[in-house]
Coordinates of C-alpha atoms in Angstrom, one line a residue:
X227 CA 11.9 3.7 13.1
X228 CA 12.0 7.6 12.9
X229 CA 12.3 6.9 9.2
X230 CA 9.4 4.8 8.7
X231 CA 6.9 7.1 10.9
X232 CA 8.7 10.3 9.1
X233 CA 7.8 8.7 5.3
X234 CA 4.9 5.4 5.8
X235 CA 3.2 5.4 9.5
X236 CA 1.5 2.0 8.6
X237 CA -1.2 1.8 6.3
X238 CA -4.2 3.7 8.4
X239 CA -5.6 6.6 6.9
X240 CA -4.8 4.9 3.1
X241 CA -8.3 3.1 2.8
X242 CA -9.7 5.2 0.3
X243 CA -7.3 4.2 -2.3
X244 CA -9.1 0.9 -3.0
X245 CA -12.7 2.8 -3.8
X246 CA -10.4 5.3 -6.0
X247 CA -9.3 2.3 -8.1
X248 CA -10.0 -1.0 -7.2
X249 CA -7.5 -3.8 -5.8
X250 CA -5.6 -4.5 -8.7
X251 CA -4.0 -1.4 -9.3
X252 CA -3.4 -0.8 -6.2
X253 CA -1.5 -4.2 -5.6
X254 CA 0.6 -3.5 -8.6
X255 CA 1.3 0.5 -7.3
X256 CA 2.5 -0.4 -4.1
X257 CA 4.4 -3.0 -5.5
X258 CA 6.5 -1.0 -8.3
X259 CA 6.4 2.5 -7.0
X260 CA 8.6 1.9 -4.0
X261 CA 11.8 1.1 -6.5
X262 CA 10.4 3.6 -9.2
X263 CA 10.4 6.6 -6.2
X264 CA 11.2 5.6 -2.4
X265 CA 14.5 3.6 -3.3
X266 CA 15.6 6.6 -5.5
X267 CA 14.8 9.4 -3.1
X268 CA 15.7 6.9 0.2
X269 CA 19.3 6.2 -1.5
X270 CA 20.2 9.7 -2.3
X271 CA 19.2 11.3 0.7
X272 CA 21.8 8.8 2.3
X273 CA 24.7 9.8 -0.1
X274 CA 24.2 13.5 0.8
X275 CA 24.2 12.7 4.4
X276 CA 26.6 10.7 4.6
X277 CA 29.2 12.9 2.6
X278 CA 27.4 16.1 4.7
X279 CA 25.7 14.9 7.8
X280 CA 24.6 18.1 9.6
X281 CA 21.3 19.3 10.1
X282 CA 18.7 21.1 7.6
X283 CA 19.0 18.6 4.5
X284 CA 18.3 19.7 1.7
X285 CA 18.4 23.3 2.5
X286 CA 22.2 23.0 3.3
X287 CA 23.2 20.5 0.3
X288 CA 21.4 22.4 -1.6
X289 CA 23.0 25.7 -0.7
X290 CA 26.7 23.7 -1.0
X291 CA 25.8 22.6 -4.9
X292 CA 24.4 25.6 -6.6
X293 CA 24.1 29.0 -4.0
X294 CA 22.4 30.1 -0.9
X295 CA 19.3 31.1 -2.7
X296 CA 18.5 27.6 -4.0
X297 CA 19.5 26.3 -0.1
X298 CA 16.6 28.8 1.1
X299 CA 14.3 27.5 -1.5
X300 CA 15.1 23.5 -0.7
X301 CA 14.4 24.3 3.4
X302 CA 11.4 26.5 2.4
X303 CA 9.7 23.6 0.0
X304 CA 10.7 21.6 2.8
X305 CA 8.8 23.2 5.4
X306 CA 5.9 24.2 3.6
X307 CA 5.4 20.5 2.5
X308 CA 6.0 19.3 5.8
X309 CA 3.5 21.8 7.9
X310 CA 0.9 20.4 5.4
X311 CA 1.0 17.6 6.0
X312 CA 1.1 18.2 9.6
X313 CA -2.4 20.1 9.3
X314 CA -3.9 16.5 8.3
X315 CA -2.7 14.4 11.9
X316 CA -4.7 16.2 14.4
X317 CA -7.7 16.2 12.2
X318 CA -7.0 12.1 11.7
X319 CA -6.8 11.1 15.2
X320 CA -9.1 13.6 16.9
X321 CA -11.6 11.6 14.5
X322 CA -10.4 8.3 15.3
X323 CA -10.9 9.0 19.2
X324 CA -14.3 10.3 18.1
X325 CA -15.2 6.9 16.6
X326 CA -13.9 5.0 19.4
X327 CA -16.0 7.5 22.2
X328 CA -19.2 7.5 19.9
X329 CA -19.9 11.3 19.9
X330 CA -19.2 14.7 17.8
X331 CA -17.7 17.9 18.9
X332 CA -18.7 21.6 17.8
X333 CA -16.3 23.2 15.5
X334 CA -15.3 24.9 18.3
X335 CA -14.5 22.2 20.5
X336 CA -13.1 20.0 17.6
X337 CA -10.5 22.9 17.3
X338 CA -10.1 23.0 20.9
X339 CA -9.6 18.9 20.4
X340 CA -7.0 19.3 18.1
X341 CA -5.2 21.8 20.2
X342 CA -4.7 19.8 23.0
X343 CA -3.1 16.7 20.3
X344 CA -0.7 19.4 19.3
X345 CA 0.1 20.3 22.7
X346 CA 0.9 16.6 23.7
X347 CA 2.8 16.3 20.6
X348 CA 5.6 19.4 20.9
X349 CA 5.6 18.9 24.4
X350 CA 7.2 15.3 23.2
X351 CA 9.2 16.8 20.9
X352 CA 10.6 19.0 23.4
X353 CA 11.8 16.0 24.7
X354 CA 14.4 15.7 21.6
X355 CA 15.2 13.5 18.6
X356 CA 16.4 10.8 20.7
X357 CA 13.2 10.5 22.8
X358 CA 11.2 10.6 19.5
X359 CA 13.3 7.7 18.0
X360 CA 12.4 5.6 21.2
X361 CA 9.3 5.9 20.6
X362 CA 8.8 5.4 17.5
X363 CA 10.6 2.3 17.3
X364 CA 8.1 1.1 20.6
X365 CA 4.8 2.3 18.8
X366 CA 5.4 0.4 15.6
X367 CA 5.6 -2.7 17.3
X368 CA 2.0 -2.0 18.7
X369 CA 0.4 -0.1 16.1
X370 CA 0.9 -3.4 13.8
X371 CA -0.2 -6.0 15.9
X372 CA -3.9 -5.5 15.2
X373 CA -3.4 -4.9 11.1
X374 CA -1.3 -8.2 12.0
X375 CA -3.8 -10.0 13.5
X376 CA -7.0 -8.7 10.8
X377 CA -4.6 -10.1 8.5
X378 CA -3.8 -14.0 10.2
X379 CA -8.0 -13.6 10.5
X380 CA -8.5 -13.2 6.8
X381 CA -5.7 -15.7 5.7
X382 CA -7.9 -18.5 8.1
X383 CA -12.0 -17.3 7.4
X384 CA -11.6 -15.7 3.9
X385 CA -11.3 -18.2 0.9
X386 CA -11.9 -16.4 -2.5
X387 CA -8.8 -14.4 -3.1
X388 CA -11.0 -13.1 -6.7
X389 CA -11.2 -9.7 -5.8
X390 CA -7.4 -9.2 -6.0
X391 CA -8.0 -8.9 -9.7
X392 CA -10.8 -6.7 -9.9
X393 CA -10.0 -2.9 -11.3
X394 CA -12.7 0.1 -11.1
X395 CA -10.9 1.3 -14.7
X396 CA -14.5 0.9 -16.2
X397 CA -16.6 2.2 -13.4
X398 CA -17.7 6.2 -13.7
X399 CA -15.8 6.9 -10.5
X400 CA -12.5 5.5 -11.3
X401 CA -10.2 8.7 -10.3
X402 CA -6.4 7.8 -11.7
X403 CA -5.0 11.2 -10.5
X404 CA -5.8 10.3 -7.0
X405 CA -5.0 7.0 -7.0
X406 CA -1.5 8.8 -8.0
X407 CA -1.7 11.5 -6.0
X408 CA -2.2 8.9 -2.9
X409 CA 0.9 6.8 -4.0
X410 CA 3.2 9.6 -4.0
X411 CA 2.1 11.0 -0.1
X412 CA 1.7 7.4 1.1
X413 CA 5.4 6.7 -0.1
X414 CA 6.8 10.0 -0.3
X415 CA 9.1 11.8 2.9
X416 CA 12.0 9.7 2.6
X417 CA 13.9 13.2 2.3
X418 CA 13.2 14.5 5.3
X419 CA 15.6 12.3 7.3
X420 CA 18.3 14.4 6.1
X421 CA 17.3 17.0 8.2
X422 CA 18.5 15.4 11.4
X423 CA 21.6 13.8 9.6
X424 CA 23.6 15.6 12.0
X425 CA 22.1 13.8 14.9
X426 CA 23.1 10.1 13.5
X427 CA 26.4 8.4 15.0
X428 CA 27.9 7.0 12.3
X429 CA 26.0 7.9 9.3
X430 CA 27.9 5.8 6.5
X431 CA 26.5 2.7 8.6
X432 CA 23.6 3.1 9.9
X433 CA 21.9 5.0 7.5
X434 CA 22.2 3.1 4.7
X435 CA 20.4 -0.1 6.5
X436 CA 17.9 2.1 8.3
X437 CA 17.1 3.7 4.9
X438 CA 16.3 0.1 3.2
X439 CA 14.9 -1.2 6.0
X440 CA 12.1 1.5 6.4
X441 CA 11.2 1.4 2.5
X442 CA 10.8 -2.4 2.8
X443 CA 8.6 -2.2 5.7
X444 CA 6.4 1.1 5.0
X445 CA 5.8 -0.6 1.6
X446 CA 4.7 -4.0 3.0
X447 CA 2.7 -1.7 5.9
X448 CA 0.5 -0.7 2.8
X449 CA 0.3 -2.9 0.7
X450 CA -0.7 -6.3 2.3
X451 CA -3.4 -4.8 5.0
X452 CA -4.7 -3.4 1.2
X453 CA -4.7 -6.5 0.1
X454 CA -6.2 -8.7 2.6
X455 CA -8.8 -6.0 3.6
X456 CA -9.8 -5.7 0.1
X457 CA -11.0 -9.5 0.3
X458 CA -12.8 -9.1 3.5
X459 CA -15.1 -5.9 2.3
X460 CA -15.6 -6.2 -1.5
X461 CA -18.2 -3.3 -1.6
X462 CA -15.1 -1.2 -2.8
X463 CA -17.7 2.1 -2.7
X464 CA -17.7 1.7 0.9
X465 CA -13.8 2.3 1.1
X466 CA -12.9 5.3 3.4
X467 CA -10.5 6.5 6.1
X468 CA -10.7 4.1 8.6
X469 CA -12.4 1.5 6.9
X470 CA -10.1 -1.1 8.1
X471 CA -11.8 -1.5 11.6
X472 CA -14.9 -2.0 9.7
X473 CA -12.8 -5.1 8.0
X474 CA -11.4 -6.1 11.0
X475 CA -15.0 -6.4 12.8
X476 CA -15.9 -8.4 9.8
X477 CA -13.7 -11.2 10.9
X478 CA -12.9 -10.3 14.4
X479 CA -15.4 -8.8 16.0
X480 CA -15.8 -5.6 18.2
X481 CA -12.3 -6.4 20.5
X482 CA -10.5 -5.8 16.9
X483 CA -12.6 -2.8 16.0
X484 CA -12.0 -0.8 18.7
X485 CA -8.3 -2.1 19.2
X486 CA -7.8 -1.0 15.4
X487 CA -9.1 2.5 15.7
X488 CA -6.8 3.2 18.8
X489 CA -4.1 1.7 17.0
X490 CA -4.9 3.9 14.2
X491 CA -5.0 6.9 16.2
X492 CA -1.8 6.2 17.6
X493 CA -0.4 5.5 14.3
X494 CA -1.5 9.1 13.2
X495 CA -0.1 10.5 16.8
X496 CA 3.5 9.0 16.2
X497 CA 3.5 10.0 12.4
X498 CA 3.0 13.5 13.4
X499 CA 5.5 14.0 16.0
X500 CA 7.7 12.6 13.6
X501 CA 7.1 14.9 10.8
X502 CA 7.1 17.6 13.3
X503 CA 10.4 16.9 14.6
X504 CA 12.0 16.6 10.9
X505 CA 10.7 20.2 10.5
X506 CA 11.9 21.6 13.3
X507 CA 15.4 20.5 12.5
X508 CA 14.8 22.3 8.9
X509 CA 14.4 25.6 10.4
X510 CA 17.3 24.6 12.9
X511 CA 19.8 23.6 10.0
X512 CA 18.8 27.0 8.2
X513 CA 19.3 28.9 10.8
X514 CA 22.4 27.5 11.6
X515 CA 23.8 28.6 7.6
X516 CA 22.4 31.8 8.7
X517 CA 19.6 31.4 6.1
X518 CA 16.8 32.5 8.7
X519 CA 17.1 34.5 12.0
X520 CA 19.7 32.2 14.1
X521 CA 16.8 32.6 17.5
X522 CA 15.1 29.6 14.9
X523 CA 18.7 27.6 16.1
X524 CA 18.3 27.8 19.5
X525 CA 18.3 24.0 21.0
X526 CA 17.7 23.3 24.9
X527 CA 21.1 22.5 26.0
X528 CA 19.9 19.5 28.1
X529 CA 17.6 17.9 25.6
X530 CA 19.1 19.6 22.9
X531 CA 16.0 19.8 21.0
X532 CA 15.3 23.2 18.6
X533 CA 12.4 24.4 21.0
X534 CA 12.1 27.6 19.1
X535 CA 11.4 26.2 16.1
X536 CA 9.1 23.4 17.1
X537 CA 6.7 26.0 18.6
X538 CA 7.2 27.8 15.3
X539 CA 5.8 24.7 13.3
X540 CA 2.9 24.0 16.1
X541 CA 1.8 27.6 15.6
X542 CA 1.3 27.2 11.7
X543 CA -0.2 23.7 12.1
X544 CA -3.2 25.6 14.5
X545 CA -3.9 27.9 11.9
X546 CA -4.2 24.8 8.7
X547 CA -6.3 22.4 10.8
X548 CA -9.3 23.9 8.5
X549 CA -7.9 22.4 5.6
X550 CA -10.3 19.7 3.6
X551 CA -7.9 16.3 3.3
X552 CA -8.3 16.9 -1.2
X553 CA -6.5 19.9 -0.9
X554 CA -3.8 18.8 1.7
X555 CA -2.9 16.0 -0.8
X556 CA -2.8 18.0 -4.0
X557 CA -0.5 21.1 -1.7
X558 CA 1.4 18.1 0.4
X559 CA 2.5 16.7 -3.1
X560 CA 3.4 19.7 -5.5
X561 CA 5.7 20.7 -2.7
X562 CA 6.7 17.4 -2.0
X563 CA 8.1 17.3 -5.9
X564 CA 9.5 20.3 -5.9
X565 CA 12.1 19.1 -2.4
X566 CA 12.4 16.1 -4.8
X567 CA 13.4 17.3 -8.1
X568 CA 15.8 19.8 -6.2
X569 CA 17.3 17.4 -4.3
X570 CA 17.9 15.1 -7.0
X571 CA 19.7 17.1 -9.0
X572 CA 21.7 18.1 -6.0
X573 CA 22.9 14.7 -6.0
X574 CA 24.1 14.9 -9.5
X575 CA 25.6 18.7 -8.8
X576 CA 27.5 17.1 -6.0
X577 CA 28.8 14.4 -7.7
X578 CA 30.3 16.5 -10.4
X579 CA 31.0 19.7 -8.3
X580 CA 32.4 18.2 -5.0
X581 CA 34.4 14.3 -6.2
X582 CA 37.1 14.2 -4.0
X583 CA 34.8 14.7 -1.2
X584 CA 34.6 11.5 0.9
X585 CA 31.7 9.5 1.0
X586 CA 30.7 6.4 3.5
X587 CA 28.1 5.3 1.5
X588 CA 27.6 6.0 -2.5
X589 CA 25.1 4.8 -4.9
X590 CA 27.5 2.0 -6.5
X591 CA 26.7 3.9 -10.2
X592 CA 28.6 6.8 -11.9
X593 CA 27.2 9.9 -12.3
X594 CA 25.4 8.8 -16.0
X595 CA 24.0 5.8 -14.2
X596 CA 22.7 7.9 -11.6
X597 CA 21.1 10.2 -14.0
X598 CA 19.2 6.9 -15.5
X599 CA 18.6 5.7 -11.9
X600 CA 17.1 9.2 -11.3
X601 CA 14.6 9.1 -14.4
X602 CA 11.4 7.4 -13.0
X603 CA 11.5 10.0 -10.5
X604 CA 11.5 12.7 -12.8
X605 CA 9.0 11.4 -15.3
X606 CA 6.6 10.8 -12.1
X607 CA 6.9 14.2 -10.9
X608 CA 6.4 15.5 -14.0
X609 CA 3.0 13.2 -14.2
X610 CA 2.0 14.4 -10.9
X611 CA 2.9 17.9 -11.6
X612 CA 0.6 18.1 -14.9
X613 CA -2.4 16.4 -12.9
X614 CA -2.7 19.7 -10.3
X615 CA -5.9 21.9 -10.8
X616 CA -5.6 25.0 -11.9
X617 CA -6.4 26.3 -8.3
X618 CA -3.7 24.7 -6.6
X619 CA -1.0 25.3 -9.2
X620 CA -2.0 29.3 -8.8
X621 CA -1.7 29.0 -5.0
X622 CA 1.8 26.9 -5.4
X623 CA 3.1 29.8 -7.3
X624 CA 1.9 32.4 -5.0
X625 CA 3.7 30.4 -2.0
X626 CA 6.9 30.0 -4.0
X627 CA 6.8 33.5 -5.0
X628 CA 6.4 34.6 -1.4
X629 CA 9.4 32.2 -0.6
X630 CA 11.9 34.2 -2.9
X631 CA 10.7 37.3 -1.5
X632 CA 10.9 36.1 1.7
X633 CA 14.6 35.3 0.7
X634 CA 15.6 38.4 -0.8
X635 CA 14.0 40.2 2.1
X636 CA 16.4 38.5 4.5
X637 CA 19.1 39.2 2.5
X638 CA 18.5 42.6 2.4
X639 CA 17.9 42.8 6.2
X640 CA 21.1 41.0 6.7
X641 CA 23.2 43.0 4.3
X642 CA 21.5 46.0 6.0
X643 CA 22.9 45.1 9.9
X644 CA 19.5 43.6 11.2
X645 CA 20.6 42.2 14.5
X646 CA 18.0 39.2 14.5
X647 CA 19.9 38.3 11.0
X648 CA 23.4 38.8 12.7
X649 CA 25.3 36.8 15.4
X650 CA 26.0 33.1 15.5
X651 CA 23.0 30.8 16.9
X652 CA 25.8 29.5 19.8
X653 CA 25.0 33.1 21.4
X654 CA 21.3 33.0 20.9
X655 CA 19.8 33.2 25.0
X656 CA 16.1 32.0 26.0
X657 CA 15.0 31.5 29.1
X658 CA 18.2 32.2 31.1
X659 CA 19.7 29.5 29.1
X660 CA 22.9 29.7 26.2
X661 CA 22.0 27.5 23.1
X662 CA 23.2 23.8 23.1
X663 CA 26.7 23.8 21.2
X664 CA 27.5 20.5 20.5
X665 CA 31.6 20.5 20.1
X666 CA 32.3 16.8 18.9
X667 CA 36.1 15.5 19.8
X668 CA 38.3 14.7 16.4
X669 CA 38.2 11.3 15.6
X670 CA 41.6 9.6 14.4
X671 CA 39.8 8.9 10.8
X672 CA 37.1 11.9 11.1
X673 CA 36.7 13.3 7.6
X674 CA 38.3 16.4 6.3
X675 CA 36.4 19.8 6.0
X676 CA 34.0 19.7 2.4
X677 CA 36.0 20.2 -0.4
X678 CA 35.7 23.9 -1.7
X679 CA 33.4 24.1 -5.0
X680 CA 35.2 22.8 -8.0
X681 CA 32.8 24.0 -11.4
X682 CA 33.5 22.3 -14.0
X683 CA 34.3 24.7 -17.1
X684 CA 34.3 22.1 -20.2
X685 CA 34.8 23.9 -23.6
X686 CA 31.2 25.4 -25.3
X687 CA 30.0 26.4 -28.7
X688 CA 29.5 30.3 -29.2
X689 CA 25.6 30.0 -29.1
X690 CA 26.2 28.2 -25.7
X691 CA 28.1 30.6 -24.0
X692 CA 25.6 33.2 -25.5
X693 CA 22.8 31.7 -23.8
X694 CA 24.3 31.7 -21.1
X695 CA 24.5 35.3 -20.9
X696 CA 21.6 35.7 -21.7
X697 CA 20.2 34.1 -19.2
X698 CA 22.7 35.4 -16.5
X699 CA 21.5 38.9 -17.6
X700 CA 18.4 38.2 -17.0
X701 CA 18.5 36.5 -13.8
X702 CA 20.3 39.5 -12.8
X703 CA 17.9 42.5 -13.7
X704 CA 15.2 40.0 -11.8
X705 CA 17.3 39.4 -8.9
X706 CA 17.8 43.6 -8.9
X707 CA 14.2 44.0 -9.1
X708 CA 13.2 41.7 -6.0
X709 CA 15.9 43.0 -3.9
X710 CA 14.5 46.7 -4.8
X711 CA 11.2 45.3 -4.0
X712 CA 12.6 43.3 -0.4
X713 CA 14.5 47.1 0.4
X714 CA 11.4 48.7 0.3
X715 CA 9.4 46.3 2.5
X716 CA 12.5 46.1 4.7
X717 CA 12.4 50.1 4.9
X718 CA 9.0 50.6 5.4
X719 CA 8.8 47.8 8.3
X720 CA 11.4 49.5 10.0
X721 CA 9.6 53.2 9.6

């Protein structure tokens, strides 16, 4: 259930798709794009953790296929995507409970609002993953009951089924790139589970089914309330977050109105503590590859949850809150794309670089087949990528640029004797209390140690090798350039 609250939620919040568009398209989105990008994403996150289940992902795969640097990166999209997204829960269900009480807040107390539903949410965390899996699994049996019950409503009062095949495509408004932009955050964040891999038993088992299972049922969680909602309200301009208790009071009244915008705030609650739990296992696993100061690694050694770096993500989300929903999408999913592509082909680089390497559960193709398997993914991204404003696509590069920096400076402080960069995260102390090391017994069929790096070296033309060093050279002088530039922030900090 983690998985399904990490990546879907339910369908709350995803109204606004059917005034974008229309029902049609929507119908037919949410019924393709789950094998053209969750299957895809869902089944290679499971390879990778499966073959390496530890925690941090993508940030430690990653660093395994290709080099540290490219690690950083795959943790730093990772994080920046996910404290985004984040920024968008308290707002959600701090307006929920303001529809349900019937009043409006100040800015001030709004913000004073969505403190507290932080507050209540890391102090769950704090709790650890196994607490948040709990609940998770208990809340989506109660979120869904009143979508359920809108739904049995419209099946029995509702007769023409029409409006399924009406499209906006015509209409002045139609807006395609959100419509797109939508699908990909609605069924994006399959990824993240890697990032508490480590804290599965048995990985090559349950992951696999728990993987399936959660795309099957966050893409039915969206797509039939769609459907049948769209057939109860066919004023399609109307269509906003939390439009579905509007629908539900259509056919059942004000008990399901106000039962559907609890529900719908508790939907939002449980999505966001379990985004912010993913994330704070990112900055865990990082820290533990010494990618990050290893005080981020520091767990609670009796709930063994990464308290440091939960309070790190709560204190970024306090500072987003401001964002306008638009711009959170647009962010949310150029970062989103960019954990994507990398993580793909880290599941190709794997495959080639690290064979003998045992793995419980495999994509049943060869490595071509995977590349062909891979391909709706890329050309969507690439879709996505090219409908960004201009705006967004300058503050995406600024961020990534700040990541490398923010690498390189690390390095440097590292390489330089830094003791916040040195040490193991086992020896980290907070509190009075030594970090949580978890020291599992050997299993009689545990699996061996990863396999060390094996690059493949097939023969190349003159003009490939060329390139090649051309490039190398390249990446060199830049690589001296930014460390030049990360020594001399490095110094002057320290001054």
């Amino acid at each position: 259930m983690q998985i399904y609250f990490t990546a879907a939620g339910g369908a709350y919040g995803s109204e606004s798709v059917i005034n974008s568009v229309g029902p049609l398209p929507v119908i037919i989105g949410h019924a393709i794009f789950p094998f053209c990008w969750s299957l895809p994403i869902g089944l290679a996150t499971v390879e990778l953790a499966c073959a390496y289940p530890t925690d941090g992902g993508v940030a430690v795969w990653a660093a395994l296929a290709y080099n540290e640097f490219w690690g950083f990166m795959g943790g730093y999209f990772s994080i920046v995507e996910g404290v985004i997204n984040l920024a968008v829960f308290p707002t959600v269900t701090l307006d929920y409970v303001m529809v349900l009480l019937g009043f409006e807040l100040s800015p001030f107390e709004a913000w004073l609002g969505k403190a507290v539903i932080c507050v209540l949410v890391v102090a769950l965390n704090m709790q650890g993953v196994s607490f948040v899996g709990r609940s998770s699994y208990l809340l989506s049996i109660l979120i869904n009951i009143p979508l359920l019950v809108m739904i049995i409503l419209a099946m029995i009062y509702v007769t023409d089924y029409s409006p399924w095949l009406d499209s906006r495509q015509n209409d002045y408004d139609t807006n395609w790139t959100f419509f797109m932009g939508i699908l990909v955050f609605n069924l994006s964040g399959y990824d993240n589970v890697g990032s508490v891999a480590g804290q599965v038993k048995n990985p090559g088992i349950t992951m696999p089914k728990a993987m399936i299972l959660a795309i099957i049922v966050g893409s039915v969680s969206f797509l039939v309330p769609l459907m049948y909602g769209a057939v109860i309200d066919t004023d399609y301009d109307n269509w906003r977050a939390g439009h579905f208790a509007i629908a539900g009071e259509a056919v059942g009244g004000k008990a399901l109105f106000y039962t559907l915008v609890v529900a719908a705030a508790m939907s939002r609650l449980t999505h966001f503590m379990a985004e912010l739990c993913t994330n704070a296992f990112f900055l865990q696993g990082m820290a533990d590859e010494r990618m990050i100061p290893p005080i981020f690694g520091w767990k609670h050694p009796v709930q063994r949850a990464p308290w440091v770096s939960i309070i790190a993500n709560f204190a970024v989300v306090l500072s987003m809150v401001f964002l306008s929903l638009p711009e959170i999408f647009e962010f949310s999913n150029a970062f989103t794309i960019a954990g994507v592509l990398l993580g793909l082909c880290t599941t190709i680089r794997l495959r080639l670089t690290h064979p003998d390497v045992p793995r419980p559960y495999a994509i049943p193709v060869g490595t071509a087949g995977l590349i062909v398997f891979f391909l709706p993914c890329f050309v969507l991204s690439i879709y996505v990528l090219g409908c960004l404003s201009i705006f967004t696509v300058s503050v995406c590069t600024g961020v990534t640029l700040a990541g490398m920096l923010m690498y390189y400076a690390l390095s440097e402080a590292r390489a330089a004797g830094w003791s916040g960069m040195t040490g193991d995260v086992e020896d980290v102390e907070l509190f009075g209390l030594r970090c949580y090391n978890e020291v599992r017994p050997c299993a009689p069929d545990a699996r061996p140690p990863p396999c060390p790096k094996k690059l493949l070296d097939p023969p190349r033309s003159v003009g490939s090798v060329r390139r090649r060093q051309w490039c190398a050279c390249v990446c060199a002088r830049a690589r001296v350039c930014a460390c030049a530039l990360a020594r001399l922030c490095v110094r002057v900090l320290w001054r």
